[in-house]
Short mmCIF file of C-alpha atoms in Angstrom, two decimals:
data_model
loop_
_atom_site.label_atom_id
_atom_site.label_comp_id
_atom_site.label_asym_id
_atom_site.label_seq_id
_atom_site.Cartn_x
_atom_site.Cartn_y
_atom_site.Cartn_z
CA UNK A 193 29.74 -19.54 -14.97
CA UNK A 194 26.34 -18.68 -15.81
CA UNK A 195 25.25 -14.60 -15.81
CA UNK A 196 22.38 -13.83 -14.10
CA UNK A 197 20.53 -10.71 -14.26
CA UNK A 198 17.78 -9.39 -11.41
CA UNK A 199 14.77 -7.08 -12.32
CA UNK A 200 12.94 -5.29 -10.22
CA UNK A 201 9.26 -5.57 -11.51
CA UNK A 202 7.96 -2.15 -10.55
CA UNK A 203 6.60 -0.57 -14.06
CA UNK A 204 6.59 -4.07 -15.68
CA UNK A 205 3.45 -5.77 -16.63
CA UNK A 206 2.73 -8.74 -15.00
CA UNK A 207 2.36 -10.19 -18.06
CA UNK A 208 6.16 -9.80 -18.87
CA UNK A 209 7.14 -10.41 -15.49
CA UNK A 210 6.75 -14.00 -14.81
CA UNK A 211 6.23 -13.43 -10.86
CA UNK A 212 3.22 -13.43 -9.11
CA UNK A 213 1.71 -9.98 -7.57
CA UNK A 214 -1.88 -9.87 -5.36
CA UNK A 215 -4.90 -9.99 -6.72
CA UNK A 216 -7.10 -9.67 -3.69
CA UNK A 217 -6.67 -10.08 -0.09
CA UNK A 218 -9.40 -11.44 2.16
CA UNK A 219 -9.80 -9.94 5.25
CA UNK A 220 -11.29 -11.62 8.20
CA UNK A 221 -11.83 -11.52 12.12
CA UNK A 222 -9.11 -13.34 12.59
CA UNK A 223 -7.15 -14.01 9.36
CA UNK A 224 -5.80 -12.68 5.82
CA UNK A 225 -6.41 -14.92 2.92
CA UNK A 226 -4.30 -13.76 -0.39
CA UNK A 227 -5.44 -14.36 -3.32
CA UNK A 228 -2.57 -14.03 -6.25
CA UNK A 229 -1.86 -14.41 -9.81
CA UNK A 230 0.10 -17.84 -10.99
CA UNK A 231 2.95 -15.78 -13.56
CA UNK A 232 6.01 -18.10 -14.83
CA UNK A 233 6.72 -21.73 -13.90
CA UNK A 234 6.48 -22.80 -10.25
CA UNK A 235 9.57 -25.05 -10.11
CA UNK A 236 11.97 -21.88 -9.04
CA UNK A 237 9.28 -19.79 -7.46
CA UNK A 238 9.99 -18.68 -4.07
CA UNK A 239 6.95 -16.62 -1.72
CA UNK A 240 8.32 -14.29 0.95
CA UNK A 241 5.72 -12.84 3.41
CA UNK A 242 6.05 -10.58 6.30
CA UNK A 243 3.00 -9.38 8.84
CA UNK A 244 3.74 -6.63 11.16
CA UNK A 245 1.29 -5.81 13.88
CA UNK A 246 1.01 -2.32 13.89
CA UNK A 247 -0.62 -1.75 17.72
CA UNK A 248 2.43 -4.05 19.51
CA UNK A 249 4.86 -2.54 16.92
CA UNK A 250 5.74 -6.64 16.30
CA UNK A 251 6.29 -8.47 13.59
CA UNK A 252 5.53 -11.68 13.46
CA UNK A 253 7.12 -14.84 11.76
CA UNK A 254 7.62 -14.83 8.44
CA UNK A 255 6.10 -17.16 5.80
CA UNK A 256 8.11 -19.02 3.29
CA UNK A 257 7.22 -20.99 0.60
CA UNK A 258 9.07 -22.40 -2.20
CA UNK A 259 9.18 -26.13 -3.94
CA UNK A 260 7.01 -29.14 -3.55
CA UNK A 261 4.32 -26.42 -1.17
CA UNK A 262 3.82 -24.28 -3.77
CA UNK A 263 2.81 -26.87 -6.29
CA UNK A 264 -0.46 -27.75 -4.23
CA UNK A 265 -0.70 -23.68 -2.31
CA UNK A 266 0.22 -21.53 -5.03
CA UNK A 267 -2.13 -18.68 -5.62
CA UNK A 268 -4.20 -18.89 -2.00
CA UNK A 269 -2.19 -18.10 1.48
CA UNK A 270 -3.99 -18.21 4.35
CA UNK A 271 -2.02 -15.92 7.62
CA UNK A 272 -4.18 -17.28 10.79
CA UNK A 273 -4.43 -16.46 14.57
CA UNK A 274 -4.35 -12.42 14.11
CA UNK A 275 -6.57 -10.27 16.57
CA UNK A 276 -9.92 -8.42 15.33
CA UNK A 277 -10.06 -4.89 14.82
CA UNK A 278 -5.95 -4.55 14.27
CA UNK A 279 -3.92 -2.94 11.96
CA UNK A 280 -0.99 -4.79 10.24
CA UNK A 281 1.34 -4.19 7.60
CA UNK A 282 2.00 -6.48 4.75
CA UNK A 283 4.78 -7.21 2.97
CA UNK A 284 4.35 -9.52 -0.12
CA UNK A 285 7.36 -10.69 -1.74
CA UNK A 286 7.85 -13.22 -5.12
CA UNK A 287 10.78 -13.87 -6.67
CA UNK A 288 11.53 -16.31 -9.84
CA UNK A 289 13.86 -17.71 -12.28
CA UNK A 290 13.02 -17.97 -15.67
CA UNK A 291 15.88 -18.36 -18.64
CA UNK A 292 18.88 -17.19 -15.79
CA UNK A 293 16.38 -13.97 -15.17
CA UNK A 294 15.33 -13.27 -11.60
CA UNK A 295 12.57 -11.28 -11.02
CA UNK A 296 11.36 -9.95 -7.69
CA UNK A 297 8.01 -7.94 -7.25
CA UNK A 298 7.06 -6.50 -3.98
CA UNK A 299 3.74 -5.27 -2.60
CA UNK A 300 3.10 -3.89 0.58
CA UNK A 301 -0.70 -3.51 2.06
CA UNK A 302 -2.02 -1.63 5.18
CA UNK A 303 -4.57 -4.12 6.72
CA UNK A 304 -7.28 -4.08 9.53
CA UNK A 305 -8.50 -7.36 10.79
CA UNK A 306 -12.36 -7.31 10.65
CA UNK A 307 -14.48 -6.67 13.78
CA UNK A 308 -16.26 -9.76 14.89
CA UNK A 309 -19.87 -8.03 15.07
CA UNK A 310 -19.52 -4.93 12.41
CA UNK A 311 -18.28 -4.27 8.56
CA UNK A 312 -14.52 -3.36 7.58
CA UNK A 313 -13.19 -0.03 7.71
CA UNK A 314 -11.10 0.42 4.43
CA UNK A 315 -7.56 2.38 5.04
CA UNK A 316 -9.36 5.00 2.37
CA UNK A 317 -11.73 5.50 5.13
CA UNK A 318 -9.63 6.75 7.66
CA UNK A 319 -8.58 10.29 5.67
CA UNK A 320 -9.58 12.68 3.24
CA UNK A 321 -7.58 15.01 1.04
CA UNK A 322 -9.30 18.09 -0.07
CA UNK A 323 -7.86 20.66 -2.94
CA UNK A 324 -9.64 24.68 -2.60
CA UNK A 325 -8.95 28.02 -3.00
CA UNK A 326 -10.65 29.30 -0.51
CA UNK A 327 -9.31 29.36 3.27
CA UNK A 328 -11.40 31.29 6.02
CA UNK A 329 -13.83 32.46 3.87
CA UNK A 330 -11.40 34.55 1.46
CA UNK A 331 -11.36 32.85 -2.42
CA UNK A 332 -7.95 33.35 -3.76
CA UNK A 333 -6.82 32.99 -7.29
CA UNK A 334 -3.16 32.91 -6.96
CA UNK A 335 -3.23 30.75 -4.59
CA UNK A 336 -4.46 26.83 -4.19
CA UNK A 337 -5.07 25.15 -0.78
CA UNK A 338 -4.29 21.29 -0.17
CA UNK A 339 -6.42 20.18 2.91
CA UNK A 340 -5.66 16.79 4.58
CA UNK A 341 -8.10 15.37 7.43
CA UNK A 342 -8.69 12.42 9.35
CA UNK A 343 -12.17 11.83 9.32
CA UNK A 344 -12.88 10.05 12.33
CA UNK A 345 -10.96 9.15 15.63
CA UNK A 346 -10.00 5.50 13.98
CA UNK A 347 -6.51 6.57 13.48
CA UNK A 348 -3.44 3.60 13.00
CA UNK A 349 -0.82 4.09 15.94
CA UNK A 350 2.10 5.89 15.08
CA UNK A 351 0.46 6.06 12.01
CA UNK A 352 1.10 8.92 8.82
CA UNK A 353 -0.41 10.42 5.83
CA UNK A 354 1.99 10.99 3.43
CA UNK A 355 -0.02 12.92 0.41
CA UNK A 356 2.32 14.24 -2.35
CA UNK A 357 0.83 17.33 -4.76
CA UNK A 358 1.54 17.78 -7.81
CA UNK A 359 0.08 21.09 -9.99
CA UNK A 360 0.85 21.75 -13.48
CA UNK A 361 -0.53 25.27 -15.02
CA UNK A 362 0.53 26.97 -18.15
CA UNK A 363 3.41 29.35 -17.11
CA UNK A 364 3.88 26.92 -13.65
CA UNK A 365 4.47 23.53 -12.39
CA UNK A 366 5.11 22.76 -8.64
CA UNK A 367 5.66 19.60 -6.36
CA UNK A 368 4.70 19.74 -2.81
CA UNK A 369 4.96 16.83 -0.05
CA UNK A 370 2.60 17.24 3.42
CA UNK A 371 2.49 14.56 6.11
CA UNK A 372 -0.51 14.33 8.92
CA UNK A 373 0.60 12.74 12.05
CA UNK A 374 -1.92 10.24 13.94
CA UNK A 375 -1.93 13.19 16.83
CA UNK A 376 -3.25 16.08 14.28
CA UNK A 377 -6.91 16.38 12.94
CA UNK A 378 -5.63 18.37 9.87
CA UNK A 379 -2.81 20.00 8.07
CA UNK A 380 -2.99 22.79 5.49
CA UNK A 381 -0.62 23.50 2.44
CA UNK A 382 -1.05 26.72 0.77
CA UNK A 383 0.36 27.00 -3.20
CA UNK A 384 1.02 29.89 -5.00
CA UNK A 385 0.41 28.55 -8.35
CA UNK A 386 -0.68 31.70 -10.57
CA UNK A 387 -3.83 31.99 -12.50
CA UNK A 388 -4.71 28.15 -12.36
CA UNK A 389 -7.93 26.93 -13.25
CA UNK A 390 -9.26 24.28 -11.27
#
């Protein structure tokens, strides 16, 4: 019998991985186009991709693509008849076998659909995360102040920020986690951090 050994390919170059990952993804009115890298031969390659559709809370059939397909496709997938202006989750999966070696890489993407009449509102768009010392007026210098906003009302349904801190000083080092729930405007960490210098 023949060992085999599976990698995960998060922290591995692509280079070294001999899978394919996203280069760019196309996004339209009405469809996704992926653009992705060609990495290791094509003969055991096998494409895995899942679309969830984030206002129904569906997902929707999968895609997959292996053998003779993937020969003429490889590199461009087209994901037709979505709705404009809707959010959807991607998940890109490609696996291969090279030398009794699988490898599996996995991306996942937050996605709007374009409107039909306006420009495309990037998911970066949506929030901003400020870092301050100052909080109603009163500067503090033991004391750091992690802001998280949405800026608009666009806000994905049932959707969350997730924003992890991390501040390193000379005598201190601390780790925070805050999430911002679609129904919130803003949240507001406070750190006691020492003399930091920002």
């Amino acid at each position: 019998a023949v060992s085999k050994t599976r990698r995960s390919t998060h922290g591995i170059s692509s280079a070294k991985a001999n899978v394919d990952r996203i280069e760019n993804v196309e996004v339209e009115p009405t469809q996704f186009v992926i653009t992705t890298t060609k990495q290791g031969p094509v003969e055991s390659l096998r494409i895995h991709i899942e679309l969830v559709d984030l206002h129904d809370n569906r997902t929707l059939p999968p895609i997959e693509l292996f053998g003779l397909f993937l020969v003429v496709a490889r590199g461009r997938y087209t994901i037709p008849f979505l709705k404009p202006e809707r959010w959807y989750g991607l998940q890109f999966t490609s696996a291969n076998e090279v030398n009794g070696e699988t490898n599996i890489h996995t991306e996942n993407r937050l996605l709007r659909t374009a409107s039909r009449q306006q420009g495309q509102i990037a998911p970066n768009q949506l929030y901003q995360v400020l870092m301050h010392r100052n909080l109603d007026g009163e500067e503090s210098a033991e004391r750091l102040y992690v802001t998280s906003k949405w800026t608009g009302q666009e806000r994905v349904p049932n959707g969350e920020l997730h924003v992890h801190v991390k501040v390193h000083c000379e005598a201190s080092s601390t780790t925070e986690q805050m999430v911002l729930h679609a129904n919130e405007d803003s949240i507001t960490i406070e750190i006691s951090v020492g003399l930091c210098v920002l």
